[in-house]
Amino acid sequence: MGSVKLIDSAEPFEVSSAFPAEAIPKGHERFEMAAGFIERMADLVAVIASTLLARSAYQFLQVGRHLHYPASTVLPAAFGFAVLFVLMLDHEGAYKPANSLLRIRETERILRVTVQAFAVVFPVTFFFSELFSRWVVVLAFILVPLLVIIEKQFVFVLIRNLHGRGYGLQNVLVYGAGLTGRRVFSAIVRSPKLGMNPVAIVDDNEKLAGHEVYEYGYKRERSASVIAGPLTSDLIREQSISLVVIGIPSLSQQRLKEVAAEAFAAGASVAFVPQLSCSSETSTDYVDIDGVLIASMGLPARKRLYETGKHIFDFGAALALLVFTLPLWATLAALIRLDSKGPAFFRQERVGRAGKWFDLYKFRTMRVDVPKYGLHPTGTDDPRVTRVGRWLRRTSLDELPQLINVLKGDMSLVGPRPEMPFIVERYNANHRQRLQVIPGLTGLWQLSADRAFLIHENIQYDLYYIRHRNFFMDLAILLHTAVFAMKGI
C-alpha cells in the first residue's frame, strides 16, 4: 500500500496527507485489506439480493406480461450485474478507506453508479426481452441503491465494533486544535476503515487546553480533549501513540522537523497536512509524483447544465410537495393560531445568491412581540419560542412554507441556509463564498449536530457542498434529510 489519502471531509481546503507504507503497522494493513474485501462481498450480496427481491416483487405485483423467470435464469444474471456494480463502485473510489463529510459522497456515489449501471443494463433487455422483463430492471433500479446504502451502514457499524475490540487499530495523536486539526480529527473518526483511533489532540495554545473537540457528525458523539503542548516524545509514549498527524498547514519547516524528531524518538510515524490549501472558489487536483505532492488549481467551470436541471427538478418537486402537504399546512396554521396570538405565517428578509435580498416564508414559531431580526434560538428552552413552535422547530415543519420560495426561484431544495442581512454585513471573504449558490431548504449543516449552533460559525459544511455539489449529491442530501426527519433527530 503506497499511500492513504486523508480524508475527504477535511475539505473545502483539500486537506490531505500521504502515509508511507512503512508508517502503517502490518496488522493494521491486513485489517484494512480484510475490511475492503468484506465490504466488496457485502455489496455483491446486497446487489444480488436486491435483484432477486425485484424478481419476487415483479411476480407479486403481477405487472408486465406476468412471465415466470426461474431461479436458474435470474441468479446468474443477478451475479453478473452485481459484479458489474461492484467494479463500477471500485472505479469510483468507493472502497478507499476515507469517508466524506456526513458520508454524503458515499450515498452520492451509490446513486451515480446505480444510474450508470442501469444505463448499461436496460438497453440489453430489448435484445433479451424473453429472458428478462424490463419491469424487473425498473424494480431493481429502485431496490439496489436502497439495500446497498443500508448494507453499507451495517458494514460501517461492524468495522467500528471490531475496532472497539482492538482489531486493526492504531492510536493517533492530532497536533493542532485549530480548524484544520478539528477537521482531521473528525475525518479520522468518521472513517473507521482507516483503523485510526484519535486518542488525543495537542496544541501549543494553553488557552485551548481542556476544550472538547467533537466530530462533524449527525450527533455530537465522539470527542477528544485538547492537551496543552509542547508536543514531546514523553507525551507521545504516555498516550501510546503510533502515528502523529500534524494538522497545522502553516507550521514552519523548522517546527515540523522538531515535531517529527519528537515523534520518531517515541517510535511513532508522522503524517501532515500540505501547507498549500485552496478555497472553494478554486478547483484543485493533486498528483503524487515520486513522493512529491503536486497541486494544480484553476477556476471551476460554470455548471450550467447542472444548474438548469436543478432548477427544473426543484420546481417540479416543490410543486408536488406543496400540493401533497396542503392539508398539513391548514392543520399547522390552525394549531399556531390556537397556541398563541398572531398570524400563522412569518416573513423575513434574507440574503440569497449574489447578495440578492428576498422575503423568506416560515410558519411562526416565536411570540409576536419578539423582534423580527435576531439570532435564532439555540436551545429548546428559549422563552421566545411558543409551545407549538418548539415542536415545529424540532421536526423542521416550520420550513414548509419555503416551498413557495423554491417555486419563486429564490431558493433551492438543497443549498446553504440563507442568512439575515445584518449577519451577512459581518461576513468576511470566507463567509461570502456561501453567496455563490442559491440558498436551500436543506443542506449539510442542517443534517449535522452543529445545527444547534450559528450557521456562520460552522461554514465548513456549506463550503464543502459548494465545492462538490452535483445532482447526485443533492439527491443524497435529500435522502439523508428524509431519514433524518423519520428518525426525529
Coordinates of C-alpha atoms in Angstrom, one line a residue, residues 50-446:
S50 CA -31.9 -6.6 -4.5
T51 CA -32.2 -8.2 -7.9
L52 CA -33.9 -11.4 -6.6
L53 CA -36.2 -9.2 -4.5
A54 CA -37.1 -7.2 -7.6
R55 CA -38.0 -10.5 -9.3
S56 CA -40.2 -11.5 -6.4
A57 CA -41.8 -8.1 -6.4
Y58 CA -42.5 -8.4 -10.1
Q59 CA -44.2 -11.7 -9.6
F60 CA -46.2 -10.5 -6.6
L61 CA -47.4 -7.3 -8.2
Q62 CA -48.2 -9.1 -11.5
V63 CA -47.0 -6.2 -13.7
G64 CA -46.0 -6.6 -17.3
R65 CA -46.6 -9.8 -19.2
H66 CA -46.6 -12.0 -16.0
L67 CA -43.7 -14.1 -17.2
H68 CA -42.2 -16.6 -14.9
Y69 CA -38.4 -16.4 -14.5
P70 CA -36.8 -19.5 -13.0
A71 CA -34.0 -19.0 -10.4
S72 CA -31.6 -20.8 -12.8
T73 CA -32.0 -17.8 -15.2
V74 CA -32.2 -14.9 -12.7
L75 CA -29.4 -15.9 -10.3
P76 CA -26.5 -15.9 -12.9
A77 CA -27.9 -12.6 -14.3
A78 CA -28.1 -11.1 -10.8
F79 CA -24.5 -12.3 -10.1
G80 CA -23.2 -10.7 -13.3
F81 CA -24.9 -7.5 -12.6
A82 CA -23.6 -7.4 -9.0
V83 CA -20.0 -7.9 -10.3
L84 CA -20.5 -5.0 -12.8
F85 CA -21.9 -2.9 -10.0
V86 CA -19.0 -3.6 -7.6
L87 CA -16.4 -3.0 -10.3
M88 CA -18.1 0.4 -11.1
L89 CA -18.1 1.3 -7.4
D90 CA -14.4 0.4 -7.2
H91 CA -13.7 2.6 -10.2
E92 CA -15.5 5.5 -8.5
G93 CA -13.3 5.1 -5.4
A94 CA -16.0 3.5 -3.1
Y95 CA -13.5 1.2 -1.4
K96 CA -10.9 3.8 -0.4
P97 CA -10.5 3.9 3.4
A98 CA -11.6 7.5 3.9
N99 CA -15.2 8.7 4.2
S100 CA -16.7 12.1 3.3
L101 CA -18.4 14.7 5.4
L102 CA -21.5 13.1 6.9
R103 CA -20.8 10.3 4.5
I104 CA -22.9 12.2 1.9
R105 CA -20.5 11.4 -1.0
E106 CA -20.7 7.7 -0.3
T107 CA -24.5 7.9 -0.9
E108 CA -23.9 10.1 -3.9
R109 CA -21.5 7.6 -5.4
I110 CA -24.0 4.7 -4.9
L111 CA -26.8 6.8 -6.7
R112 CA -24.5 7.7 -9.5
V113 CA -23.2 4.2 -10.1
T114 CA -26.8 2.9 -9.9
V115 CA -27.8 5.2 -12.8
Q116 CA -24.7 4.3 -14.8
A117 CA -25.1 0.5 -14.3
F118 CA -28.7 0.5 -15.3
A119 CA -27.9 2.7 -18.3
V120 CA -25.7 -0.2 -19.4
V121 CA -28.2 -3.0 -18.5
F122 CA -31.5 -1.5 -19.6
P123 CA -30.8 -1.4 -23.3
V124 CA -29.7 -5.1 -23.1
T125 CA -33.2 -6.1 -22.1
F126 CA -34.5 -5.1 -25.5
F127 CA -32.4 -7.9 -27.1
F128 CA -33.3 -10.5 -24.4
S129 CA -36.9 -9.5 -23.6
E130 CA -38.0 -13.1 -23.4
L131 CA -35.4 -13.8 -20.7
F132 CA -35.5 -10.6 -18.7
S133 CA -38.5 -8.3 -18.1
R134 CA -37.8 -4.6 -18.1
W135 CA -40.2 -4.3 -15.1
V136 CA -37.7 -6.4 -13.1
V137 CA -35.0 -4.0 -14.1
V138 CA -37.1 -1.0 -13.1
L139 CA -37.9 -2.5 -9.7
A140 CA -34.2 -3.4 -9.2
F141 CA -33.3 0.2 -10.1
I142 CA -35.3 1.3 -7.0
L143 CA -34.2 -1.5 -4.7
V144 CA -30.5 -1.8 -5.4
P145 CA -29.4 1.7 -4.1
L146 CA -31.7 1.4 -1.0
L147 CA -30.3 -2.0 0.0
V148 CA -26.7 -1.1 -0.7
I149 CA -27.0 2.1 1.4
I150 CA -28.5 0.1 4.3
E151 CA -25.9 -2.7 3.9
K152 CA -23.0 -0.2 4.0
Q153 CA -24.3 1.2 7.2
F154 CA -24.1 -2.3 8.7
V155 CA -20.6 -2.7 7.4
F156 CA -19.7 0.7 8.9
V157 CA -21.0 -0.4 12.3
L158 CA -19.3 -3.8 12.1
I159 CA -15.9 -2.3 11.4
R160 CA -16.4 0.2 14.3
N161 CA -17.3 -2.7 16.6
L162 CA -14.2 -4.6 15.6
H163 CA -12.1 -1.6 16.3
G164 CA -13.8 -1.3 19.6
R165 CA -12.5 -4.8 20.4
G166 CA -9.0 -3.7 19.5
Y167 CA -8.7 -5.2 16.0
G168 CA -6.7 -3.4 13.3
L169 CA -6.5 -0.2 15.4
Q170 CA -3.6 2.2 15.9
N171 CA -3.6 5.2 18.3
V172 CA -3.3 8.6 16.6
L173 CA -2.4 12.0 18.1
V174 CA -3.5 15.1 16.2
Y175 CA -1.2 18.1 16.6
G176 CA -3.2 21.3 16.3
A177 CA -6.7 22.1 17.6
G178 CA -7.5 24.8 15.1
L179 CA -9.9 24.5 12.2
T180 CA -7.8 22.1 10.2
G181 CA -6.9 19.9 13.2
R182 CA -10.6 19.6 14.1
R183 CA -11.4 18.6 10.6
V184 CA -8.6 16.0 10.6
F185 CA -9.9 14.6 13.9
S186 CA -13.5 14.4 12.7
A187 CA -12.5 12.8 9.4
I188 CA -10.5 10.1 11.1
V189 CA -13.4 9.4 13.5
R190 CA -15.9 9.2 10.5
S191 CA -13.6 6.8 8.6
P192 CA -13.3 3.6 10.5
K193 CA -11.7 1.7 7.6
L194 CA -8.6 3.8 8.3
G195 CA -8.2 2.0 11.5
M196 CA -7.1 5.1 13.4
N197 CA -8.1 5.9 16.9
P198 CA -7.6 9.7 17.6
V199 CA -7.0 9.5 21.4
A200 CA -5.6 13.0 21.9
I201 CA -5.3 16.5 20.4
V202 CA -2.3 18.6 21.3
D203 CA -2.0 22.3 20.8
D204 CA 0.6 24.8 21.9
N205 CA -2.1 27.4 22.8
E206 CA -2.6 26.9 26.5
K207 CA -6.0 28.7 26.3
L208 CA -7.4 25.7 24.4
A209 CA -6.3 23.2 27.0
G210 CA -9.2 21.1 28.3
H211 CA -11.5 22.1 25.4
E212 CA -13.5 19.3 23.8
V213 CA -13.2 18.8 20.1
Y214 CA -16.2 17.0 18.5
E215 CA -16.6 15.1 15.3
Y216 CA -18.6 16.7 12.4
G217 CA -21.5 14.2 12.6
Y218 CA -25.2 13.9 12.9
K219 CA -24.8 13.8 16.7
R220 CA -22.1 15.2 19.0
E221 CA -20.8 11.7 20.0
R222 CA -17.1 11.2 19.7
S223 CA -14.8 13.8 21.2
A224 CA -11.3 14.3 22.5
S225 CA -9.8 16.8 25.0
V226 CA -7.2 19.3 23.9
I227 CA -3.9 18.8 25.8
A228 CA -1.5 21.7 26.2
G229 CA 1.7 21.5 24.3
P230 CA 4.5 21.4 23.6
L231 CA 4.5 18.0 21.9
T232 CA 7.2 15.8 23.4
S233 CA 8.3 12.2 23.0
D234 CA 7.3 11.5 26.6
L235 CA 3.8 12.7 25.9
I236 CA 3.6 10.5 22.8
R237 CA 4.8 7.5 24.7
E238 CA 2.4 8.3 27.5
Q239 CA -0.6 8.2 25.1
S240 CA 0.7 5.0 23.4
I241 CA 0.7 6.8 20.0
S242 CA 1.9 5.1 16.9
L243 CA 1.1 8.0 14.4
V244 CA 1.2 11.8 14.8
V245 CA -0.9 13.7 12.3
I246 CA 0.2 17.4 12.1
G247 CA -3.0 19.4 11.5
I248 CA -1.4 22.9 11.1
P249 CA -0.8 23.7 7.4
S250 CA 1.0 26.9 8.3
L251 CA 3.6 25.1 10.5
S252 CA 7.2 26.3 9.7
Q253 CA 9.7 23.8 8.3
Q254 CA 11.8 24.2 11.5
R255 CA 8.9 23.4 13.8
L256 CA 7.8 20.5 11.5
K257 CA 11.3 19.0 11.9
E258 CA 11.2 19.4 15.7
V259 CA 7.8 17.7 16.0
A260 CA 8.9 14.9 13.7
A261 CA 12.0 14.4 15.8
E262 CA 10.0 14.0 18.9
A263 CA 7.6 11.6 17.2
F264 CA 10.5 9.5 15.9
A265 CA 12.2 9.4 19.3
A266 CA 9.0 7.9 20.7
G267 CA 8.8 5.3 17.9
A268 CA 5.8 7.0 16.2
S269 CA 5.3 7.8 12.5
V270 CA 4.3 11.3 11.2
A271 CA 1.7 12.5 8.7
F272 CA 1.0 16.1 7.9
V273 CA -1.4 18.4 6.1
P274 CA 0.0 20.0 3.0
Q275 CA 0.9 23.7 3.6
L276 CA -0.8 25.0 0.5
S277 CA -4.6 24.9 0.6
C278 CA -7.3 26.4 -1.5
S279 CA -10.8 27.8 -1.0
S280 CA -14.0 26.6 -2.7
E281 CA -13.5 29.3 -5.3
T282 CA -10.8 27.2 -7.0
S283 CA -10.7 23.7 -8.4
T284 CA -7.7 21.8 -7.2
D285 CA -6.3 18.4 -8.2
Y286 CA -3.4 16.6 -6.5
V287 CA -0.9 14.2 -8.2
D288 CA 1.7 12.2 -6.3
I289 CA 4.9 12.3 -8.5
D290 CA 7.5 10.0 -7.0
G291 CA 6.6 11.2 -3.4
V292 CA 6.2 14.8 -4.3
L293 CA 2.6 16.1 -4.0
I294 CA 1.9 18.4 -6.9
A295 CA -1.3 20.6 -6.8
S296 CA -2.9 22.2 -9.9
M297 CA -5.7 24.7 -9.5
G298 CA -7.9 26.9 -11.5
L299 CA -11.3 28.5 -11.5
P300 CA -14.1 25.9 -11.6
A301 CA -16.2 25.7 -14.7
R302 CA -19.8 27.1 -14.5
K303 CA -22.1 24.1 -14.1
R304 CA -24.8 25.4 -16.4
L305 CA -26.3 22.0 -17.3
Y306 CA -26.4 21.0 -13.6
E307 CA -28.0 24.4 -12.6
T308 CA -30.6 24.2 -15.3
G309 CA -31.5 20.6 -14.4
K310 CA -31.6 21.5 -10.7
H311 CA -33.9 24.4 -11.3
I312 CA -36.4 22.1 -13.2
F313 CA -36.1 19.4 -10.5
D314 CA -36.6 22.0 -7.7
F315 CA -39.7 23.5 -9.4
G316 CA -41.4 20.1 -10.1
A317 CA -40.6 18.6 -6.7
A318 CA -41.6 21.7 -4.8
L319 CA -44.9 21.9 -6.6
A320 CA -45.7 18.2 -6.0
L321 CA -44.7 18.6 -2.3
L322 CA -46.8 21.8 -1.9
V323 CA -49.9 20.1 -3.3
F324 CA -49.3 16.9 -1.3
T325 CA -48.9 18.8 2.0
L326 CA -51.6 21.4 1.7
P327 CA -53.9 19.6 4.3
L328 CA -50.9 19.6 6.7
W329 CA -50.4 23.4 6.1
A330 CA -54.0 24.0 7.2
T331 CA -53.6 21.9 10.3
L332 CA -50.4 23.6 11.3
A333 CA -51.7 27.1 10.7
A334 CA -54.8 26.3 13.0
L335 CA -52.5 24.9 15.8
I336 CA -50.3 28.0 15.6
R337 CA -53.3 30.4 15.9
L338 CA -54.8 28.4 18.8
D339 CA -51.5 28.3 20.7
S340 CA -50.6 32.0 20.6
K341 CA -51.8 35.3 19.3
G342 CA -50.7 36.4 15.9
P343 CA -50.5 35.2 12.3
A344 CA -49.7 31.6 11.4
F345 CA -47.0 32.7 8.9
F346 CA -43.8 34.6 9.3
R347 CA -42.0 36.6 6.7
Q348 CA -38.4 37.9 6.9
E349 CA -35.9 39.4 4.6
R350 CA -32.9 37.1 3.8
V351 CA -29.9 37.3 1.5
G352 CA -29.6 34.9 -1.4
R353 CA -27.3 34.2 -4.3
A354 CA -25.0 37.1 -5.3
G355 CA -26.3 39.1 -2.3
K356 CA -29.9 39.5 -3.6
W357 CA -32.5 40.1 -0.9
F358 CA -35.8 38.2 -0.9
D359 CA -38.7 37.5 1.5
L360 CA -38.4 34.1 3.2
Y361 CA -41.6 32.4 4.4
K362 CA -41.9 30.2 7.5
F363 CA -44.6 29.1 10.0
R364 CA -44.4 31.3 13.0
T365 CA -42.6 29.7 15.9
M366 CA -42.0 32.6 18.2
R367 CA -44.2 35.1 20.0
V368 CA -45.3 38.2 18.0
D369 CA -43.7 40.6 20.4
V370 CA -40.2 39.2 19.7
P371 CA -38.0 41.5 17.5
K372 CA -38.2 40.4 13.8
Y373 CA -34.5 40.2 13.4
G374 CA -32.1 38.5 15.8
L375 CA -30.0 35.4 16.3
H376 CA -32.1 32.2 16.1
P377 CA -32.7 30.1 19.2
T378 CA -30.0 27.6 20.0
G379 CA -32.0 25.6 22.6
T380 CA -35.4 24.2 23.3
D381 CA -35.9 26.3 26.4
D382 CA -35.7 29.7 24.6
P383 CA -38.5 31.8 26.1
R384 CA -39.2 33.4 22.7
V385 CA -40.4 30.1 21.2
T386 CA -44.0 29.1 21.6
R387 CA -45.1 25.6 22.6
V388 CA -46.2 24.6 19.1
G389 CA -43.1 26.4 17.8
R390 CA -40.8 24.1 19.8
W391 CA -42.4 21.1 18.1
L392 CA -42.3 22.7 14.7
R393 CA -38.6 23.6 15.0
R394 CA -37.7 20.1 16.3
T395 CA -39.4 18.5 13.3
S396 CA -38.4 21.3 10.8
L397 CA -42.0 21.6 9.7
D398 CA -41.7 25.4 10.2
E399 CA -39.7 25.4 7.0
L400 CA -42.5 24.0 4.8
P401 CA -43.7 27.5 3.5
Q402 CA -40.2 27.9 1.9
L403 CA -41.6 25.6 -0.8
I404 CA -43.1 28.9 -2.1
N405 CA -39.6 30.4 -2.1
V406 CA -38.4 27.4 -4.2
L407 CA -41.2 27.9 -6.7
K408 CA -40.3 31.6 -7.0
G409 CA -36.7 30.7 -7.7
D410 CA -35.3 32.5 -4.6
M411 CA -34.3 29.2 -3.0
S412 CA -33.5 25.6 -3.9
L413 CA -34.4 22.3 -2.2
V414 CA -30.7 21.8 -1.4
G415 CA -28.1 24.5 -0.5
P416 CA -26.7 26.7 2.2
R417 CA -29.3 28.3 4.5
P418 CA -30.0 32.0 3.7
E419 CA -28.9 34.4 6.4
M420 CA -30.3 37.7 7.6
P421 CA -28.9 40.9 6.2
F422 CA -27.3 42.1 9.5
I423 CA -25.3 38.9 9.7
V424 CA -24.2 39.0 6.0
E425 CA -22.9 42.5 6.7
R426 CA -20.4 41.0 9.1
Y427 CA -19.2 38.3 6.6
N428 CA -15.5 38.0 5.8
A429 CA -14.2 36.8 2.5
N430 CA -14.6 33.1 3.6
H431 CA -18.2 33.6 4.6
R432 CA -19.1 35.3 1.4
Q433 CA -18.4 32.2 -0.6
R434 CA -21.8 31.0 0.7
L435 CA -23.4 33.6 -1.6
Q436 CA -22.1 31.9 -4.7
V437 CA -25.0 29.5 -4.9
I438 CA -28.8 29.6 -4.4
P439 CA -29.7 29.0 -0.8
G440 CA -31.5 25.9 0.1
L441 CA -34.3 24.4 2.2
T442 CA -32.0 21.7 3.5
G443 CA -28.2 21.0 3.4
L444 CA -25.3 19.5 5.2
W445 CA -25.3 22.0 8.1
Q446 CA -29.0 21.2 8.8

